[in-house]
mmCIF file of N, CA and C in Angstrom:
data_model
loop_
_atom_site.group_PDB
_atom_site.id
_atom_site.type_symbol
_atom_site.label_atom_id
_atom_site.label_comp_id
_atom_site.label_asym_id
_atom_site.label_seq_id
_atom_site.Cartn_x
_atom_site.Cartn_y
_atom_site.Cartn_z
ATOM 1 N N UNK A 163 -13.206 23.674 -94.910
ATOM 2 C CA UNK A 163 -13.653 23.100 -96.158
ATOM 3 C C UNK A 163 -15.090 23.542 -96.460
ATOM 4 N N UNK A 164 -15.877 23.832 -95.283
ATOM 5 C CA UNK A 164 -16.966 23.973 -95.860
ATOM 6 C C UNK A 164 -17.419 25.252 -96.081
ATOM 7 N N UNK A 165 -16.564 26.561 -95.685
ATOM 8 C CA UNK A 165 -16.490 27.287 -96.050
ATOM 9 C C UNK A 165 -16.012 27.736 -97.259
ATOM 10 N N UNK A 166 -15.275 27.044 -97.688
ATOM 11 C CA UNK A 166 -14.569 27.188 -99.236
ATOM 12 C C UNK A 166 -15.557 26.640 -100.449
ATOM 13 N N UNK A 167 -16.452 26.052 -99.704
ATOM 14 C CA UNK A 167 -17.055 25.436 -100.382
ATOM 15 C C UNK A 167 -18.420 26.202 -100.956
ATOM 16 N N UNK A 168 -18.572 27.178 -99.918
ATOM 17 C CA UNK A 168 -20.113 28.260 -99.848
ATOM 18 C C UNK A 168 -19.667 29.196 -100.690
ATOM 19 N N UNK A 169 -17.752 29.647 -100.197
ATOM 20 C CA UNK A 169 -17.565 30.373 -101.228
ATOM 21 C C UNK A 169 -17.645 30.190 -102.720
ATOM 22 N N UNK A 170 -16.968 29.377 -102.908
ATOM 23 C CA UNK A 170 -17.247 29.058 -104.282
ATOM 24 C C UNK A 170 -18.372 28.632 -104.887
ATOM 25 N N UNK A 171 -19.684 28.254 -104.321
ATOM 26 C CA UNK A 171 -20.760 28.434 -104.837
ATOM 27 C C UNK A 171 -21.362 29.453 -104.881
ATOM 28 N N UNK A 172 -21.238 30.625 -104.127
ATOM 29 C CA UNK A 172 -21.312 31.986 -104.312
ATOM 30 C C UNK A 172 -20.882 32.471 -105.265
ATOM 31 N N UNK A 173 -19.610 32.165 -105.642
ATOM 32 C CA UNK A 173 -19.172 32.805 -106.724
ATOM 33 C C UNK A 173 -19.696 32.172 -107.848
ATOM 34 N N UNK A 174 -19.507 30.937 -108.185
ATOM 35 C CA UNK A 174 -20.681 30.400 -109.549
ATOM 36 C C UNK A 174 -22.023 31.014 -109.524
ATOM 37 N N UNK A 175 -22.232 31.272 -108.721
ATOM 38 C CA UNK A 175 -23.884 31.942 -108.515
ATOM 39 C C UNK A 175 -23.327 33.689 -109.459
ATOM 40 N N UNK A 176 -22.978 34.032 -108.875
ATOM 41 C CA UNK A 176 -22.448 35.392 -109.114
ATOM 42 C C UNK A 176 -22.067 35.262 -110.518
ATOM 43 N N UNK A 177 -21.377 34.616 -110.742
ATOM 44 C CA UNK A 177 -20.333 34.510 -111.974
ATOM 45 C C UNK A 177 -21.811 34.372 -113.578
ATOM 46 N N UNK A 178 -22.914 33.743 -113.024
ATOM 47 C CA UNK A 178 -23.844 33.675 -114.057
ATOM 48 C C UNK A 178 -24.357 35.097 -114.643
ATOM 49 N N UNK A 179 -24.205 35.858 -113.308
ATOM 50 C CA UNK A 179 -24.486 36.995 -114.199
ATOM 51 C C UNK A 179 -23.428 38.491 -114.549
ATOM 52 N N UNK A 180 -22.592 38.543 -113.213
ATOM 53 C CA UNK A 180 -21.476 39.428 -113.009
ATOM 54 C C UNK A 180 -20.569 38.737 -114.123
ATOM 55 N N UNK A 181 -20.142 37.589 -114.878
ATOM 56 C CA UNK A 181 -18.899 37.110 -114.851
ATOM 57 C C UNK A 181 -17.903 37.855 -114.391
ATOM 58 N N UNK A 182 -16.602 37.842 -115.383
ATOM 59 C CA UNK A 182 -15.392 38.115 -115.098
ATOM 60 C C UNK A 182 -14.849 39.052 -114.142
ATOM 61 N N UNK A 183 -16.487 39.672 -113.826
ATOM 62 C CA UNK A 183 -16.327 40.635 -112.978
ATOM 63 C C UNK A 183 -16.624 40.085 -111.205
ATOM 64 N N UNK A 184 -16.101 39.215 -111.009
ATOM 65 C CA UNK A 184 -16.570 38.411 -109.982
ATOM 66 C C UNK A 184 -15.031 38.206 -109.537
ATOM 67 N N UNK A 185 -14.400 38.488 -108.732
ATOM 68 C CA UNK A 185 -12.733 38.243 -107.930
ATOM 69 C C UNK A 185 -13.129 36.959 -107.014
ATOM 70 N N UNK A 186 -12.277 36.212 -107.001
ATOM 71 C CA UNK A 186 -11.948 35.177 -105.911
ATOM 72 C C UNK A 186 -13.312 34.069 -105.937
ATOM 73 N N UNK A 187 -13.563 33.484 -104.730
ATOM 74 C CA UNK A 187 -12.965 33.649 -103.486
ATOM 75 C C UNK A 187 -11.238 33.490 -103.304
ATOM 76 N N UNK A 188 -11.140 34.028 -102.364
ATOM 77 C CA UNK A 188 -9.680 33.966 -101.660
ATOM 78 C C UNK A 188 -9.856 34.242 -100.378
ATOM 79 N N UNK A 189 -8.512 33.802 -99.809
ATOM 80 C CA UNK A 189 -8.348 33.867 -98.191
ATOM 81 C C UNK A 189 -7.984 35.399 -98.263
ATOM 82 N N UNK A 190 -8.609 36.004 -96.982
ATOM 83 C CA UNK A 190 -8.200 37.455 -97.021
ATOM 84 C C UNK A 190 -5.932 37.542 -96.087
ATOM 85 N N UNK A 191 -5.996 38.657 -96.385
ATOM 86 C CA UNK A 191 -4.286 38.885 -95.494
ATOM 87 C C UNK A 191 -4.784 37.770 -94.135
ATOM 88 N N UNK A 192 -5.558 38.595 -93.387
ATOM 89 C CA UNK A 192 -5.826 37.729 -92.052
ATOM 90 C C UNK A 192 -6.990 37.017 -91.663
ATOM 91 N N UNK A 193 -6.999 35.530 -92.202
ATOM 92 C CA UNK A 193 -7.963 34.424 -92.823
ATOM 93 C C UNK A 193 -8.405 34.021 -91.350
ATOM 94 N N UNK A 194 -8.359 34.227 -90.366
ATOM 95 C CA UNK A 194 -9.158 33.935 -89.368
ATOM 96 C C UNK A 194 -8.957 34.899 -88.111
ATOM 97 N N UNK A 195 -10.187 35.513 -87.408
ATOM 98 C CA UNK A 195 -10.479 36.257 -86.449
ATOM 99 C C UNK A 195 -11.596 35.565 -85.672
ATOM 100 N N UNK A 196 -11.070 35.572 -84.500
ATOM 101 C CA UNK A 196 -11.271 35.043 -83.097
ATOM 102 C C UNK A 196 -11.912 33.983 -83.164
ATOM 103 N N UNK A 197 -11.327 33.440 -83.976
ATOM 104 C CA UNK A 197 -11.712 31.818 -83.885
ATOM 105 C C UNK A 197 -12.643 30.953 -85.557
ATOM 106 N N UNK A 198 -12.949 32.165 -85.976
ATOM 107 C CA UNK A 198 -13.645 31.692 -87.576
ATOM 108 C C UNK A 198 -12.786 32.444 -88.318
ATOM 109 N N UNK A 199 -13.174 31.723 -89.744
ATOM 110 C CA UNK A 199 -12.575 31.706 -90.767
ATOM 111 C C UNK A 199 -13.071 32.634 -91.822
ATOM 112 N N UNK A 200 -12.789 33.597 -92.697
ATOM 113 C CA UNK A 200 -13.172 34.363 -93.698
ATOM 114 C C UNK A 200 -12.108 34.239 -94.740
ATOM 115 N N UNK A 201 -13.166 34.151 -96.114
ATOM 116 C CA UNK A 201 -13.242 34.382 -97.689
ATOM 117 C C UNK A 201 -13.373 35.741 -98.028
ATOM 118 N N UNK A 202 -13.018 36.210 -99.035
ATOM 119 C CA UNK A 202 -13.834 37.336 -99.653
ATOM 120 C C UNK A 202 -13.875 37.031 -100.889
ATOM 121 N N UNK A 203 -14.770 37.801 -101.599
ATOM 122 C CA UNK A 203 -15.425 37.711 -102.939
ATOM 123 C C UNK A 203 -15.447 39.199 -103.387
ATOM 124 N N UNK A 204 -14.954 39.678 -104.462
ATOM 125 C CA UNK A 204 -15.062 41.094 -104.472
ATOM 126 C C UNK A 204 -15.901 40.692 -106.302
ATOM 127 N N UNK A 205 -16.877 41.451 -106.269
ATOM 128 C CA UNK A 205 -17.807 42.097 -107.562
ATOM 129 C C UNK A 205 -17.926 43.605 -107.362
ATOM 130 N N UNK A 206 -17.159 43.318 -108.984
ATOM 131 C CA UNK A 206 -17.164 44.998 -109.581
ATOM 132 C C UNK A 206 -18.278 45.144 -110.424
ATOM 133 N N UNK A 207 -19.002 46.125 -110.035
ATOM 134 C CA UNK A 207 -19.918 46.577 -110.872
ATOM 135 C C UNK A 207 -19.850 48.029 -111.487
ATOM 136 N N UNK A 208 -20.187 47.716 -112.843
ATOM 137 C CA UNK A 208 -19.554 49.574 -113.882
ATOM 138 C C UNK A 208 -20.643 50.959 -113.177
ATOM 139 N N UNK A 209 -20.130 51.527 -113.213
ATOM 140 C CA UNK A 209 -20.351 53.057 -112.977
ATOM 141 C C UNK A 209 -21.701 53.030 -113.987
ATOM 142 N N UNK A 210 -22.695 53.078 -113.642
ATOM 143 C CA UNK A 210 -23.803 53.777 -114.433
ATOM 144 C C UNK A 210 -25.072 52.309 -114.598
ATOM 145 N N UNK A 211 -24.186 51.227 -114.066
ATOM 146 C CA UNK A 211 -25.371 49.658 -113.417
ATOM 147 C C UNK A 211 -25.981 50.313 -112.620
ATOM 148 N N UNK A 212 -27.224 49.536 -112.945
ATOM 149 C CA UNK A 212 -28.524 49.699 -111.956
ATOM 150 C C UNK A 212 -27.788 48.793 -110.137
ATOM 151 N N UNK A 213 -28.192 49.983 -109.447
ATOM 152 C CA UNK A 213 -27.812 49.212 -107.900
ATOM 153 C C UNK A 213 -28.732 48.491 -107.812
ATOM 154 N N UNK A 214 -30.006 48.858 -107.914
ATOM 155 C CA UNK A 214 -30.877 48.019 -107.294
ATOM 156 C C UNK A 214 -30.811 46.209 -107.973
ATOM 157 N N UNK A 215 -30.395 46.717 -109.321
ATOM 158 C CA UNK A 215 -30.760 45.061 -110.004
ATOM 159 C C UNK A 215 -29.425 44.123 -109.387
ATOM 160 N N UNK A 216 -28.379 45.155 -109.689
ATOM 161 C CA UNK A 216 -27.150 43.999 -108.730
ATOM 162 C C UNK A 216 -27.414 43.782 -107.474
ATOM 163 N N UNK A 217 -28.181 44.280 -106.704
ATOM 164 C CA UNK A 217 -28.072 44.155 -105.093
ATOM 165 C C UNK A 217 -29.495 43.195 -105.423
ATOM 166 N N UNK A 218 -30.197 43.209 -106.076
ATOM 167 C CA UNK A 218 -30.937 41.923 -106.416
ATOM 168 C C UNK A 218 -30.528 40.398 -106.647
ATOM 169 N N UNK A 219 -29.435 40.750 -107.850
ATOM 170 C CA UNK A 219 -28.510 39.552 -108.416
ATOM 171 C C UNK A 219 -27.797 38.966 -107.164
ATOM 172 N N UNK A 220 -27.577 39.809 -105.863
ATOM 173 C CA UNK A 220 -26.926 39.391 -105.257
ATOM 174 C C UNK A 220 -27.611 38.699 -104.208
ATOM 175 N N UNK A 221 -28.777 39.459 -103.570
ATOM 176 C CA UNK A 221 -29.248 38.804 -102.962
ATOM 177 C C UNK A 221 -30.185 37.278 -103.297
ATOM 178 N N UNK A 222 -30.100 36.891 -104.690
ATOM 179 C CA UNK A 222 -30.709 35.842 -105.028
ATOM 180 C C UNK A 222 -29.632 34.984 -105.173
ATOM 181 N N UNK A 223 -28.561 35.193 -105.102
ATOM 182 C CA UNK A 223 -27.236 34.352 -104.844
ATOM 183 C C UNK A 223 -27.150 33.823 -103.971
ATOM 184 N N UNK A 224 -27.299 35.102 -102.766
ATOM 185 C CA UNK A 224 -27.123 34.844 -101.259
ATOM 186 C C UNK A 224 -28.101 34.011 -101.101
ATOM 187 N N UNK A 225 -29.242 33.943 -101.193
ATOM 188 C CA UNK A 225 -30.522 32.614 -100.928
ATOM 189 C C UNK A 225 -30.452 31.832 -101.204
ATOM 190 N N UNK A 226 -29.610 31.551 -102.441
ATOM 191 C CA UNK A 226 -29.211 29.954 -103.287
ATOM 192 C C UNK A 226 -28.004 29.590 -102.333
ATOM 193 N N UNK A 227 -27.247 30.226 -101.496
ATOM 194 C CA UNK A 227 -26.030 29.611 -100.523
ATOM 195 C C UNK A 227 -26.603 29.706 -99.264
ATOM 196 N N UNK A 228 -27.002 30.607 -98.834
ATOM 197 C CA UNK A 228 -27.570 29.836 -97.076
ATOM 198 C C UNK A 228 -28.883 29.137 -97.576
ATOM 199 N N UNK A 229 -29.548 28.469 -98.311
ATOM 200 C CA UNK A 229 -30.578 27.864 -98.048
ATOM 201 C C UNK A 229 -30.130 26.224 -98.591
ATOM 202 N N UNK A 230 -29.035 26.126 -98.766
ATOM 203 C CA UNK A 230 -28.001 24.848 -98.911
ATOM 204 C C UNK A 230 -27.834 24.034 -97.410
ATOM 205 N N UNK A 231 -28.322 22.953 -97.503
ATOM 206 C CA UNK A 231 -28.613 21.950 -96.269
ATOM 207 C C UNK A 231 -26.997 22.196 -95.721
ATOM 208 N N UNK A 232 -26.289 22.224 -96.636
ATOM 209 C CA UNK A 232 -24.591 22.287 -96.106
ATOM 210 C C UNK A 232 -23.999 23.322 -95.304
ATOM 211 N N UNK A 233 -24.460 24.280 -95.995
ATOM 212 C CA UNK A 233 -23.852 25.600 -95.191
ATOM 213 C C UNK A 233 -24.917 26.401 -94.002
ATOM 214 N N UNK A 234 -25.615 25.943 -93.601
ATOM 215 C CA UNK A 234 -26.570 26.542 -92.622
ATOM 216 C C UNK A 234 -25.450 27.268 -91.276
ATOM 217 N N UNK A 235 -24.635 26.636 -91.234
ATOM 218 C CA UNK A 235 -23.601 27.444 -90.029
ATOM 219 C C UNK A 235 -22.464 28.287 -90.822
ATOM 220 N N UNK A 236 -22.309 29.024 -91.980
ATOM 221 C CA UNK A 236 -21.916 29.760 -92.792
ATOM 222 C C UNK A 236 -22.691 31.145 -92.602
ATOM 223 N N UNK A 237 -22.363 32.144 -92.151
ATOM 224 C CA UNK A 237 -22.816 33.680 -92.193
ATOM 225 C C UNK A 237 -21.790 34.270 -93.647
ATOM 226 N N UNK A 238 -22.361 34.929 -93.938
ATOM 227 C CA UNK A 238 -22.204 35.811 -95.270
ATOM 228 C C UNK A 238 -22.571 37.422 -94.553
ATOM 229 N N UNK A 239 -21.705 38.041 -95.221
ATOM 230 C CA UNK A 239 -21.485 39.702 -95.220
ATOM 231 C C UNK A 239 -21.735 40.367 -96.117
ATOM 232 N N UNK A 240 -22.116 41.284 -96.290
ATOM 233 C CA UNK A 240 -21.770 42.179 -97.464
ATOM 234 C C UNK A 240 -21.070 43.918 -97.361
ATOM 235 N N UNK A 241 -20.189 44.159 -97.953
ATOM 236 C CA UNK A 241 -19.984 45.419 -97.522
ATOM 237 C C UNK A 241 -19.847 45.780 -99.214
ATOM 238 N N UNK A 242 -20.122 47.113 -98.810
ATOM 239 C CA UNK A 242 -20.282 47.878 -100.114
ATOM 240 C C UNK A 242 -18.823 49.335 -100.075
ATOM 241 N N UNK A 243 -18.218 49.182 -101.529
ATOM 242 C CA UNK A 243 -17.464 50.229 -101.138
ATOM 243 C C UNK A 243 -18.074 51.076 -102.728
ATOM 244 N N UNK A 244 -18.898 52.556 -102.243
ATOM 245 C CA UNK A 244 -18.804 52.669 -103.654
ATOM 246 C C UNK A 244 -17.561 54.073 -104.234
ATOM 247 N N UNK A 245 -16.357 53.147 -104.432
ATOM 248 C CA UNK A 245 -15.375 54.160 -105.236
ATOM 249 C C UNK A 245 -15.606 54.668 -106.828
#
């Protein structure tokens, strides 16, 4: 629960500026490995966005969810695919 819960404030965070372009959260195919639990969140960003300002947008997301009295035992990832 309280992971579902980081997620989805991640994604409202996100969603203020990415909208529609913001996927999930959702449980991935295989929602828990070796003992914890993972979400993913996929943001699409268009071909010709500034990286730096989204990887900004994002990381000021990410600070508004781990600095939440709630989720302090919540780790966050980021992987980047750029297709």
């Amino acid at each position: 629960a309280q992971l579902r819960r980081a997620a989805n404030l991640l994604a409202v965070e996100l969603r203020k500026q990415f909208g529609r372009r913001v996927l999930g959260p959702a449980a991935p195919p295989i929602d828990r490995v070796r003992g914890e639990w993972r979400m993913v969140l996929v943001v699409k960003v268009e071909s010709g966005a500034s990286v730096a300002e989204a990887r900004g947008t994002l990381g000021n997301a990410l600070n508004i969810v781990t600095q939440h009295a709630d989720f302090k035992g919540v780790r966050i990832f980021c992987h980047v695919d750029p297709q």
